[in-house]
Amino acid sequence: MQSTLELKDEISAHDAQMPSPHHGLHVAIIMDGNGRWAERRGLPRAAGHREGIEAVRRVVEAAPDLGVNALTLFAFSADNWRRPALEVEVLMLLLRRYLRRDLKRLVDNGVCLKVIGRRDRLPHGLAAEIATAEKASALGTRLELNVAIDYSGRDAIANAAAGWLGDNSPPRAAFSRLLAWQGHGTGRDVDLMIRTGGEKRLSDFLLWECAYAELLFSDAMWPDFGPEHLRAALADFHTRERRFGALSTAPLLAAE
């Protein structure tokens, strides 16, 4: 296992060789509303989760053509273990099934799959299947697909801070790399964060990466979300002026 000093040196060397900024947008989505979608139709919650997988397929396929080259999906939070055991079992089964059925499609479409979050609490064999899928898709360059499983933004920041163990605060870029190195971050800032299902909160998702993200809350339930919703969200995003704490670049109107 790497020592803290070795990890710092590796991150510093990586940052020194980092290429030019990413081309394309990083969109993060809190995929909310599966259960409510099903309940409104008199269906078991599991039916909503199954339909949610179809929404994932639609959005992953559409994203690159809409100018998105990184997509991070919140699939299962660290707090979701508190849900009924049967629902958790269904969610893990659907994840395993997605990896097995969609891996070839992801590879063929140039998608690089990465999973962020803890893996030590996953059902037996699932972490190994994730690692296999990541390795198989590692050369994909069309879309970076990050799936957050057993993920907590607060825990990610706390673990990275503990891993630094230095007297001096790390540069922001280095800290972002540290989050990614530990498997609890994406390594780049989020441009647009979308939450479906009508709720308006971040729910402990990518708290570091979303520091300057534009936020969009959609009333559409996740199983109903598709390319047209993503296109509309991006159109809204492109109307916004992102200043990152600076002043507007637009010329001020002269006072009359």
PDB file of C-alpha atoms in Angstrom:
ATOM      1  CA  MET A   1       0.000   0.000   0.000  1.00  0.00           C
ATOM      2  CA  GLN A   2       1.301   3.483  -0.844  1.00  0.00           C
ATOM      3  CA  SER A   3       2.510   5.699   1.965  1.00  0.00           C
ATOM      4  CA  THR A   4       1.070   9.191   2.280  1.00  0.00           C
ATOM      5  CA  LEU A   5       4.358  10.686   1.067  1.00  0.00           C
ATOM      6  CA  GLU A   6       4.434   8.416  -1.994  1.00  0.00           C
ATOM      7  CA  LEU A   7       0.823   9.326  -2.761  1.00  0.00           C
ATOM      8  CA  LYS A   8       1.582  13.053  -2.514  1.00  0.00           C
ATOM      9  CA  ASP A   9       4.603  12.694  -4.793  1.00  0.00           C
ATOM     10  CA  GLU A  10       2.602  10.718  -7.351  1.00  0.00           C
ATOM     11  CA  ILE A  11      -0.199  13.283  -7.380  1.00  0.00           C
ATOM     12  CA  SER A  12       2.241  16.189  -7.673  1.00  0.00           C
ATOM     13  CA  ALA A  13       4.016  14.496 -10.596  1.00  0.00           C
ATOM     14  CA  HIS A  14       0.674  13.818 -12.276  1.00  0.00           C
ATOM     15  CA  ASP A  15      -0.433  17.441 -11.875  1.00  0.00           C
ATOM     16  CA  ALA A  16       2.819  18.654 -13.415  1.00  0.00           C
ATOM     17  CA  GLN A  17       2.081  16.575 -16.528  1.00  0.00           C
ATOM     18  CA  MET A  18      -1.645  17.279 -16.758  1.00  0.00           C
ATOM     19  CA  PRO A  19      -2.857  18.031 -20.306  1.00  0.00           C
ATOM     20  CA  SER A  20      -4.882  21.030 -21.362  1.00  0.00           C
ATOM     21  CA  PRO A  21      -8.354  21.434 -19.821  1.00  0.00           C
ATOM     22  CA  HIS A  22     -11.032  18.908 -20.787  1.00  0.00           C
ATOM     23  CA  HIS A  23     -13.069  19.580 -23.891  1.00  0.00           C
ATOM     24  CA  GLY A  24     -16.745  18.970 -23.362  1.00  0.00           C
ATOM     25  CA  LEU A  25     -18.930  19.225 -20.297  1.00  0.00           C
ATOM     26  CA  HIS A  26     -19.091  17.238 -17.099  1.00  0.00           C
ATOM     27  CA  VAL A  27     -22.713  16.584 -16.181  1.00  0.00           C
ATOM     28  CA  ALA A  28     -23.701  14.927 -12.905  1.00  0.00           C
ATOM     29  CA  ILE A  29     -27.180  13.522 -12.307  1.00  0.00           C
ATOM     30  CA  ILE A  30     -28.964  12.527  -9.112  1.00  0.00           C
ATOM     31  CA  MET A  31     -31.304   9.900 -10.542  1.00  0.00           C
ATOM     32  CA  ASP A  32     -34.283  10.394  -8.239  1.00  0.00           C
ATOM     33  CA  GLY A  33     -37.902   9.307  -8.507  1.00  0.00           C
ATOM     34  CA  ASN A  34     -37.791   5.617  -9.447  1.00  0.00           C
ATOM     35  CA  GLY A  35     -39.864   4.496  -6.465  1.00  0.00           C
ATOM     36  CA  ARG A  36     -42.447   7.251  -6.759  1.00  0.00           C
ATOM     37  CA  TRP A  37     -42.744   6.625 -10.500  1.00  0.00           C
ATOM     38  CA  ALA A  38     -43.675   3.012  -9.764  1.00  0.00           C
ATOM     39  CA  GLU A  39     -46.004   3.765  -6.846  1.00  0.00           C
ATOM     40  CA  ARG A  40     -48.028   6.226  -8.917  1.00  0.00           C
ATOM     41  CA  ARG A  41     -48.660   3.389 -11.356  1.00  0.00           C
ATOM     42  CA  GLY A  42     -49.548   0.858  -8.689  1.00  0.00           C
ATOM     43  CA  LEU A  43     -46.313  -1.047  -9.322  1.00  0.00           C
ATOM     44  CA  PRO A  44     -43.670  -2.310  -6.896  1.00  0.00           C
ATOM     45  CA  ARG A  45     -40.709   0.008  -6.391  1.00  0.00           C
ATOM     46  CA  ALA A  46     -38.481  -2.557  -8.106  1.00  0.00           C
ATOM     47  CA  ALA A  47     -40.333  -1.842 -11.372  1.00  0.00           C
ATOM     48  CA  GLY A  48     -39.281   1.790 -11.106  1.00  0.00           C
ATOM     49  CA  HIS A  49     -35.660   0.820 -10.601  1.00  0.00           C
ATOM     50  CA  ARG A  50     -35.790  -1.432 -13.667  1.00  0.00           C
ATOM     51  CA  GLU A  51     -37.199   1.407 -15.752  1.00  0.00           C
ATOM     52  CA  GLY A  52     -34.474   3.618 -14.326  1.00  0.00           C
ATOM     53  CA  ILE A  53     -31.875   1.388 -15.985  1.00  0.00           C
ATOM     54  CA  GLU A  54     -33.546   2.084 -19.340  1.00  0.00           C
ATOM     55  CA  ALA A  55     -33.216   5.813 -18.646  1.00  0.00           C
ATOM     56  CA  VAL A  56     -29.506   5.307 -17.933  1.00  0.00           C
ATOM     57  CA  ARG A  57     -29.087   3.630 -21.320  1.00  0.00           C
ATOM     58  CA  ARG A  58     -30.877   6.482 -23.123  1.00  0.00           C
ATOM     59  CA  VAL A  59     -28.895   9.233 -21.435  1.00  0.00           C
ATOM     60  CA  VAL A  60     -25.508   7.512 -21.786  1.00  0.00           C
ATOM     61  CA  GLU A  61     -26.132   7.020 -25.498  1.00  0.00           C
ATOM     62  CA  ALA A  62     -27.269  10.611 -26.077  1.00  0.00           C
ATOM     63  CA  ALA A  63     -24.729  12.475 -23.926  1.00  0.00           C
ATOM     64  CA  PRO A  64     -21.681  12.549 -26.251  1.00  0.00           C
ATOM     65  CA  ASP A  65     -23.647  13.993 -29.165  1.00  0.00           C
ATOM     66  CA  LEU A  66     -24.866  16.786 -26.867  1.00  0.00           C
ATOM     67  CA  GLY A  67     -21.364  17.939 -25.964  1.00  0.00           C
ATOM     68  CA  VAL A  68     -20.966  15.931 -22.760  1.00  0.00           C
ATOM     69  CA  ASN A  69     -17.723  13.998 -22.373  1.00  0.00           C
ATOM     70  CA  ALA A  70     -18.082  13.117 -18.694  1.00  0.00           C
ATOM     71  CA  LEU A  71     -21.267  11.886 -17.052  1.00  0.00           C
ATOM     72  CA  THR A  72     -21.488  11.013 -13.361  1.00  0.00           C
ATOM     73  CA  LEU A  73     -24.581   9.171 -12.134  1.00  0.00           C
ATOM     74  CA  PHE A  74     -25.580   8.810  -8.475  1.00  0.00           C
ATOM     75  CA  ALA A  75     -26.758   5.206  -8.311  1.00  0.00           C
ATOM     76  CA  PHE A  76     -26.544   4.310  -4.614  1.00  0.00           C
ATOM     77  CA  SER A  77     -25.580   6.525  -1.679  1.00  0.00           C
ATOM     78  CA  ALA A  78     -23.833   5.445   1.512  1.00  0.00           C
ATOM     79  CA  ASP A  79     -27.105   6.229   3.309  1.00  0.00           C
ATOM     80  CA  ASN A  80     -29.170   3.994   1.015  1.00  0.00           C
ATOM     81  CA  TRP A  81     -28.139   0.950   3.066  1.00  0.00           C
ATOM     82  CA  ARG A  82     -30.896   2.067   5.444  1.00  0.00           C
ATOM     83  CA  ARG A  83     -33.545   1.161   2.894  1.00  0.00           C
ATOM     84  CA  PRO A  84     -35.419  -2.160   3.182  1.00  0.00           C
ATOM     85  CA  ALA A  85     -33.106  -5.118   2.600  1.00  0.00           C
ATOM     86  CA  LEU A  86     -35.181  -6.381  -0.319  1.00  0.00           C
ATOM     87  CA  GLU A  87     -34.945  -3.043  -2.162  1.00  0.00           C
ATOM     88  CA  VAL A  88     -31.172  -2.920  -1.607  1.00  0.00           C
ATOM     89  CA  GLU A  89     -30.899  -6.459  -2.947  1.00  0.00           C
ATOM     90  CA  VAL A  90     -32.853  -5.488  -6.069  1.00  0.00           C
ATOM     91  CA  LEU A  91     -30.639  -2.443  -6.671  1.00  0.00           C
ATOM     92  CA  MET A  92     -27.461  -4.506  -6.390  1.00  0.00           C
ATOM     93  CA  LEU A  93     -28.899  -7.170  -8.680  1.00  0.00           C
ATOM     94  CA  LEU A  94     -29.773  -4.527 -11.288  1.00  0.00           C
ATOM     95  CA  LEU A  95     -26.263  -3.097 -11.098  1.00  0.00           C
ATOM     96  CA  ARG A  96     -24.740  -6.525 -11.619  1.00  0.00           C
ATOM     97  CA  ARG A  97     -27.105  -7.175 -14.524  1.00  0.00           C
ATOM     98  CA  TYR A  98     -26.253  -3.810 -16.104  1.00  0.00           C
ATOM     99  CA  LEU A  99     -22.533  -4.583 -15.987  1.00  0.00           C
ATOM    100  CA  ARG A 100     -23.045  -7.969 -17.611  1.00  0.00           C
ATOM    101  CA  ARG A 101     -25.518  -6.922 -20.287  1.00  0.00           C
ATOM    102  CA  ASP A 102     -24.233  -3.473 -21.234  1.00  0.00           C
ATOM    103  CA  LEU A 103     -20.463  -3.791 -21.025  1.00  0.00           C
ATOM    104  CA  LYS A 104     -20.033  -4.716 -24.696  1.00  0.00           C
ATOM    105  CA  ARG A 105     -22.268  -1.823 -25.750  1.00  0.00           C
ATOM    106  CA  LEU A 106     -20.277   0.590 -23.606  1.00  0.00           C
ATOM    107  CA  VAL A 107     -16.974  -0.605 -25.055  1.00  0.00           C
ATOM    108  CA  ASP A 108     -18.289  -0.496 -28.630  1.00  0.00           C
ATOM    109  CA  ASN A 109     -19.503   3.082 -28.083  1.00  0.00           C
ATOM    110  CA  GLY A 110     -16.196   4.308 -26.659  1.00  0.00           C
ATOM    111  CA  VAL A 111     -17.428   4.669 -23.084  1.00  0.00           C
ATOM    112  CA  CYS A 112     -14.884   4.442 -20.262  1.00  0.00           C
ATOM    113  CA  LEU A 113     -16.670   3.169 -17.156  1.00  0.00           C
ATOM    114  CA  LYS A 114     -15.478   4.088 -13.671  1.00  0.00           C
ATOM    115  CA  VAL A 115     -17.146   3.399 -10.344  1.00  0.00           C
ATOM    116  CA  ILE A 116     -16.576   5.743  -7.417  1.00  0.00           C
ATOM    117  CA  GLY A 117     -17.398   5.026  -3.788  1.00  0.00           C
ATOM    118  CA  ARG A 118     -16.729   2.220  -1.331  1.00  0.00           C
ATOM    119  CA  ARG A 119     -16.484  -1.361  -2.563  1.00  0.00           C
ATOM    120  CA  ASP A 120     -15.864  -3.237   0.670  1.00  0.00           C
ATOM    121  CA  ARG A 121     -19.576  -3.364   1.575  1.00  0.00           C
ATOM    122  CA  LEU A 122     -20.845  -4.563  -1.805  1.00  0.00           C
ATOM    123  CA  PRO A 123     -22.301  -8.076  -2.235  1.00  0.00           C
ATOM    124  CA  HIS A 124     -19.818 -10.870  -2.798  1.00  0.00           C
ATOM    125  CA  GLY A 125     -18.226 -10.784  -6.239  1.00  0.00           C
ATOM    126  CA  LEU A 126     -19.668  -7.432  -7.312  1.00  0.00           C
ATOM    127  CA  ALA A 127     -16.453  -5.481  -6.713  1.00  0.00           C
ATOM    128  CA  ALA A 128     -14.585  -7.962  -8.910  1.00  0.00           C
ATOM    129  CA  GLU A 129     -17.157  -7.559 -11.698  1.00  0.00           C
ATOM    130  CA  ILE A 130     -16.815  -3.777 -11.447  1.00  0.00           C
ATOM    131  CA  ALA A 131     -13.029  -4.032 -11.746  1.00  0.00           C
ATOM    132  CA  THR A 132     -13.384  -6.288 -14.790  1.00  0.00           C
ATOM    133  CA  ALA A 133     -15.757  -3.832 -16.484  1.00  0.00           C
ATOM    134  CA  GLU A 134     -13.474  -0.893 -15.732  1.00  0.00           C
ATOM    135  CA  LYS A 135     -10.489  -2.689 -17.214  1.00  0.00           C
ATOM    136  CA  ALA A 136     -12.412  -3.763 -20.316  1.00  0.00           C
ATOM    137  CA  SER A 137     -13.611  -0.208 -21.033  1.00  0.00           C
ATOM    138  CA  ALA A 138     -10.465   1.666 -19.969  1.00  0.00           C
ATOM    139  CA  LEU A 139      -9.543   2.747 -23.508  1.00  0.00           C
ATOM    140  CA  GLY A 140     -12.869   4.471 -24.203  1.00  0.00           C
ATOM    141  CA  THR A 141     -12.444   8.137 -25.109  1.00  0.00           C
ATOM    142  CA  ARG A 142     -15.907   9.216 -26.280  1.00  0.00           C
ATOM    143  CA  LEU A 143     -17.497   9.414 -22.813  1.00  0.00           C
ATOM    144  CA  GLU A 144     -16.252   8.995 -19.268  1.00  0.00           C
ATOM    145  CA  LEU A 145     -19.095   7.373 -17.343  1.00  0.00           C
ATOM    146  CA  ASN A 146     -18.713   7.562 -13.565  1.00  0.00           C
ATOM    147  CA  VAL A 147     -21.205   5.623 -11.480  1.00  0.00           C
ATOM    148  CA  ALA A 148     -21.340   6.499  -7.785  1.00  0.00           C
ATOM    149  CA  ILE A 149     -22.105   3.460  -5.630  1.00  0.00           C
ATOM    150  CA  ASP A 150     -22.000   3.382  -1.823  1.00  0.00           C
ATOM    151  CA  TYR A 151     -20.849   6.984  -2.184  1.00  0.00           C
ATOM    152  CA  SER A 152     -20.805   9.896   0.256  1.00  0.00           C
ATOM    153  CA  GLY A 153     -19.413  13.301  -0.634  1.00  0.00           C
ATOM    154  CA  ARG A 154     -18.698  14.117   3.014  1.00  0.00           C
ATOM    155  CA  ASP A 155     -16.877  10.835   3.556  1.00  0.00           C
ATOM    156  CA  ALA A 156     -14.877  11.343   0.362  1.00  0.00           C
ATOM    157  CA  ILE A 157     -13.632  14.751   1.525  1.00  0.00           C
ATOM    158  CA  ALA A 158     -12.918  13.521   5.070  1.00  0.00           C
ATOM    159  CA  ASN A 159     -10.967  10.498   3.814  1.00  0.00           C
ATOM    160  CA  ALA A 160      -8.929  12.586   1.378  1.00  0.00           C
ATOM    161  CA  ALA A 161      -8.128  15.143   4.074  1.00  0.00           C
ATOM    162  CA  ALA A 162      -7.006  12.368   6.417  1.00  0.00           C
ATOM    163  CA  GLY A 163      -4.905  10.906   3.613  1.00  0.00           C
ATOM    164  CA  TRP A 164      -3.034  14.146   3.080  1.00  0.00           C
ATOM    165  CA  LEU A 165      -1.832  14.414   6.694  1.00  0.00           C
ATOM    166  CA  GLY A 166       0.250  17.486   6.016  1.00  0.00           C
ATOM    167  CA  ASP A 167       0.742  20.766   7.800  1.00  0.00           C
ATOM    168  CA  ASN A 168       0.039  22.690   4.605  1.00  0.00           C
ATOM    169  CA  SER A 169      -3.273  22.604   2.801  1.00  0.00           C
ATOM    170  CA  PRO A 170      -3.000  20.883  -0.594  1.00  0.00           C
ATOM    171  CA  PRO A 171      -3.687  22.891  -3.752  1.00  0.00           C
ATOM    172  CA  ARG A 172      -7.260  22.447  -4.942  1.00  0.00           C
ATOM    173  CA  ALA A 173      -6.190  20.598  -8.097  1.00  0.00           C
ATOM    174  CA  ALA A 174      -4.059  18.191  -6.072  1.00  0.00           C
ATOM    175  CA  PHE A 175      -6.906  17.565  -3.623  1.00  0.00           C
ATOM    176  CA  SER A 176      -9.228  16.761  -6.530  1.00  0.00           C
ATOM    177  CA  ARG A 177      -6.673  14.239  -7.782  1.00  0.00           C
ATOM    178  CA  LEU A 178      -6.425  12.753  -4.303  1.00  0.00           C
ATOM    179  CA  LEU A 179     -10.188  12.191  -4.205  1.00  0.00           C
ATOM    180  CA  ALA A 180      -9.981  10.414  -7.558  1.00  0.00           C
ATOM    181  CA  TRP A 181      -6.908   8.383  -6.542  1.00  0.00           C
ATOM    182  CA  GLN A 182      -8.796   7.033  -3.526  1.00  0.00           C
ATOM    183  CA  GLY A 183     -11.733   6.026  -5.709  1.00  0.00           C
ATOM    184  CA  HIS A 184     -14.085   8.603  -4.217  1.00  0.00           C
ATOM    185  CA  GLY A 185     -14.012  11.372  -6.806  1.00  0.00           C
ATOM    186  CA  THR A 186     -14.103  12.115 -10.522  1.00  0.00           C
ATOM    187  CA  GLY A 187     -10.928  14.210 -10.717  1.00  0.00           C
ATOM    188  CA  ARG A 188     -12.660  17.140 -12.416  1.00  0.00           C
ATOM    189  CA  ASP A 189     -15.231  19.784 -11.558  1.00  0.00           C
ATOM    190  CA  VAL A 190     -18.884  19.365 -12.465  1.00  0.00           C
ATOM    191  CA  ASP A 191     -20.299  21.892 -14.934  1.00  0.00           C
ATOM    192  CA  LEU A 192     -23.983  21.021 -14.573  1.00  0.00           C
ATOM    193  CA  MET A 193     -25.667  19.048 -11.811  1.00  0.00           C
ATOM    194  CA  ILE A 194     -29.169  17.773 -12.564  1.00  0.00           C
ATOM    195  CA  ARG A 195     -31.544  16.256 -10.038  1.00  0.00           C
ATOM    196  CA  THR A 196     -34.706  14.569 -11.246  1.00  0.00           C
ATOM    197  CA  GLY A 197     -37.832  13.783  -9.248  1.00  0.00           C
ATOM    198  CA  GLY A 198     -38.709  17.300  -8.095  1.00  0.00           C
ATOM    199  CA  GLU A 199     -36.580  17.405  -4.936  1.00  0.00           C
ATOM    200  CA  LYS A 200     -34.145  20.288  -4.469  1.00  0.00           C
ATOM    201  CA  ARG A 201     -31.099  19.154  -2.524  1.00  0.00           C
ATOM    202  CA  LEU A 202     -27.623  17.741  -3.198  1.00  0.00           C
ATOM    203  CA  SER A 203     -27.963  14.684  -0.933  1.00  0.00           C
ATOM    204  CA  ASP A 204     -24.219  14.404  -0.220  1.00  0.00           C
ATOM    205  CA  PHE A 205     -23.318  14.065  -3.917  1.00  0.00           C
ATOM    206  CA  LEU A 206     -19.988  15.338  -5.306  1.00  0.00           C
ATOM    207  CA  LEU A 207     -19.821  18.170  -2.774  1.00  0.00           C
ATOM    208  CA  TRP A 208     -16.231  19.080  -3.701  1.00  0.00           C
ATOM    209  CA  GLU A 209     -16.681  18.764  -7.467  1.00  0.00           C
ATOM    210  CA  CYS A 210     -19.967  20.724  -7.462  1.00  0.00           C
ATOM    211  CA  ALA A 211     -18.507  23.831  -5.802  1.00  0.00           C
ATOM    212  CA  TYR A 212     -19.195  25.924  -8.924  1.00  0.00           C
ATOM    213  CA  ALA A 213     -21.636  23.663 -10.726  1.00  0.00           C
ATOM    214  CA  GLU A 214     -24.790  25.065 -12.231  1.00  0.00           C
ATOM    215  CA  LEU A 215     -27.793  23.382 -10.615  1.00  0.00           C
ATOM    216  CA  LEU A 216     -30.945  22.285 -12.387  1.00  0.00           C
ATOM    217  CA  PHE A 217     -33.864  20.556 -10.669  1.00  0.00           C
ATOM    218  CA  SER A 218     -36.271  18.680 -12.909  1.00  0.00           C
ATOM    219  CA  ASP A 219     -39.785  17.566 -12.003  1.00  0.00           C
ATOM    220  CA  ALA A 220     -39.433  14.576 -14.352  1.00  0.00           C
ATOM    221  CA  MET A 221     -39.070  11.257 -12.567  1.00  0.00           C
ATOM    222  CA  TRP A 222     -35.889   9.459 -13.534  1.00  0.00           C
ATOM    223  CA  PRO A 223     -37.614   6.642 -15.499  1.00  0.00           C
ATOM    224  CA  ASP A 224     -39.193   9.338 -17.703  1.00  0.00           C
ATOM    225  CA  PHE A 225     -35.936  11.231 -18.246  1.00  0.00           C
ATOM    226  CA  GLY A 226     -34.496  11.010 -21.733  1.00  0.00           C
ATOM    227  CA  PRO A 227     -32.381  12.788 -24.356  1.00  0.00           C
ATOM    228  CA  GLU A 228     -34.961  15.555 -24.744  1.00  0.00           C
ATOM    229  CA  HIS A 229     -34.711  16.402 -21.024  1.00  0.00           C
ATOM    230  CA  LEU A 230     -30.921  16.374 -21.140  1.00  0.00           C
ATOM    231  CA  ARG A 231     -30.963  18.567 -24.257  1.00  0.00           C
ATOM    232  CA  ALA A 232     -33.279  21.068 -22.534  1.00  0.00           C
ATOM    233  CA  ALA A 233     -31.115  21.099 -19.415  1.00  0.00           C
ATOM    234  CA  LEU A 234     -28.010  21.809 -21.475  1.00  0.00           C
ATOM    235  CA  ALA A 235     -29.791  24.544 -23.412  1.00  0.00           C
ATOM    236  CA  ASP A 236     -30.655  26.196 -20.088  1.00  0.00           C
ATOM    237  CA  PHE A 237     -27.051  25.752 -18.926  1.00  0.00           C
ATOM    238  CA  HIS A 238     -25.721  27.546 -21.993  1.00  0.00           C
ATOM    239  CA  THR A 239     -27.862  30.618 -21.210  1.00  0.00           C
ATOM    240  CA  ARG A 240     -26.176  31.089 -17.841  1.00  0.00           C
ATOM    241  CA  GLU A 241     -23.148  33.247 -17.219  1.00  0.00           C
ATOM    242  CA  ARG A 242     -20.517  31.461 -15.135  1.00  0.00           C
ATOM    243  CA  ARG A 243     -18.299  33.951 -13.318  1.00  0.00           C
ATOM    244  CA  PHE A 244     -16.542  31.725 -10.745  1.00  0.00           C
ATOM    245  CA  GLY A 245     -16.440  34.575  -8.246  1.00  0.00           C
ATOM    246  CA  ALA A 246     -15.268  37.212 -10.759  1.00  0.00           C
ATOM    247  CA  LEU A 247     -17.247  40.062 -12.262  1.00  0.00           C
ATOM    248  CA  SER A 248     -19.278  39.785 -15.416  1.00  0.00           C
ATOM    249  CA  THR A 249     -17.344  40.141 -18.646  1.00  0.00           C
ATOM    250  CA  ALA A 250     -20.293  41.895 -20.255  1.00  0.00           C
ATOM    251  CA  PRO A 251     -19.791  45.658 -20.642  1.00  0.00           C
ATOM    252  CA  LEU A 252     -21.581  47.730 -18.032  1.00  0.00           C
ATOM    253  CA  LEU A 253     -24.253  50.104 -19.284  1.00  0.00           C
ATOM    254  CA  ALA A 254     -23.268  53.741 -18.883  1.00  0.00           C
ATOM    255  CA  ALA A 255     -25.364  55.564 -16.310  1.00  0.00           C
ATOM    256  CA  GLU A 256     -27.717  58.043 -17.863  1.00  0.00           C
TER     257      GLU A 256
END
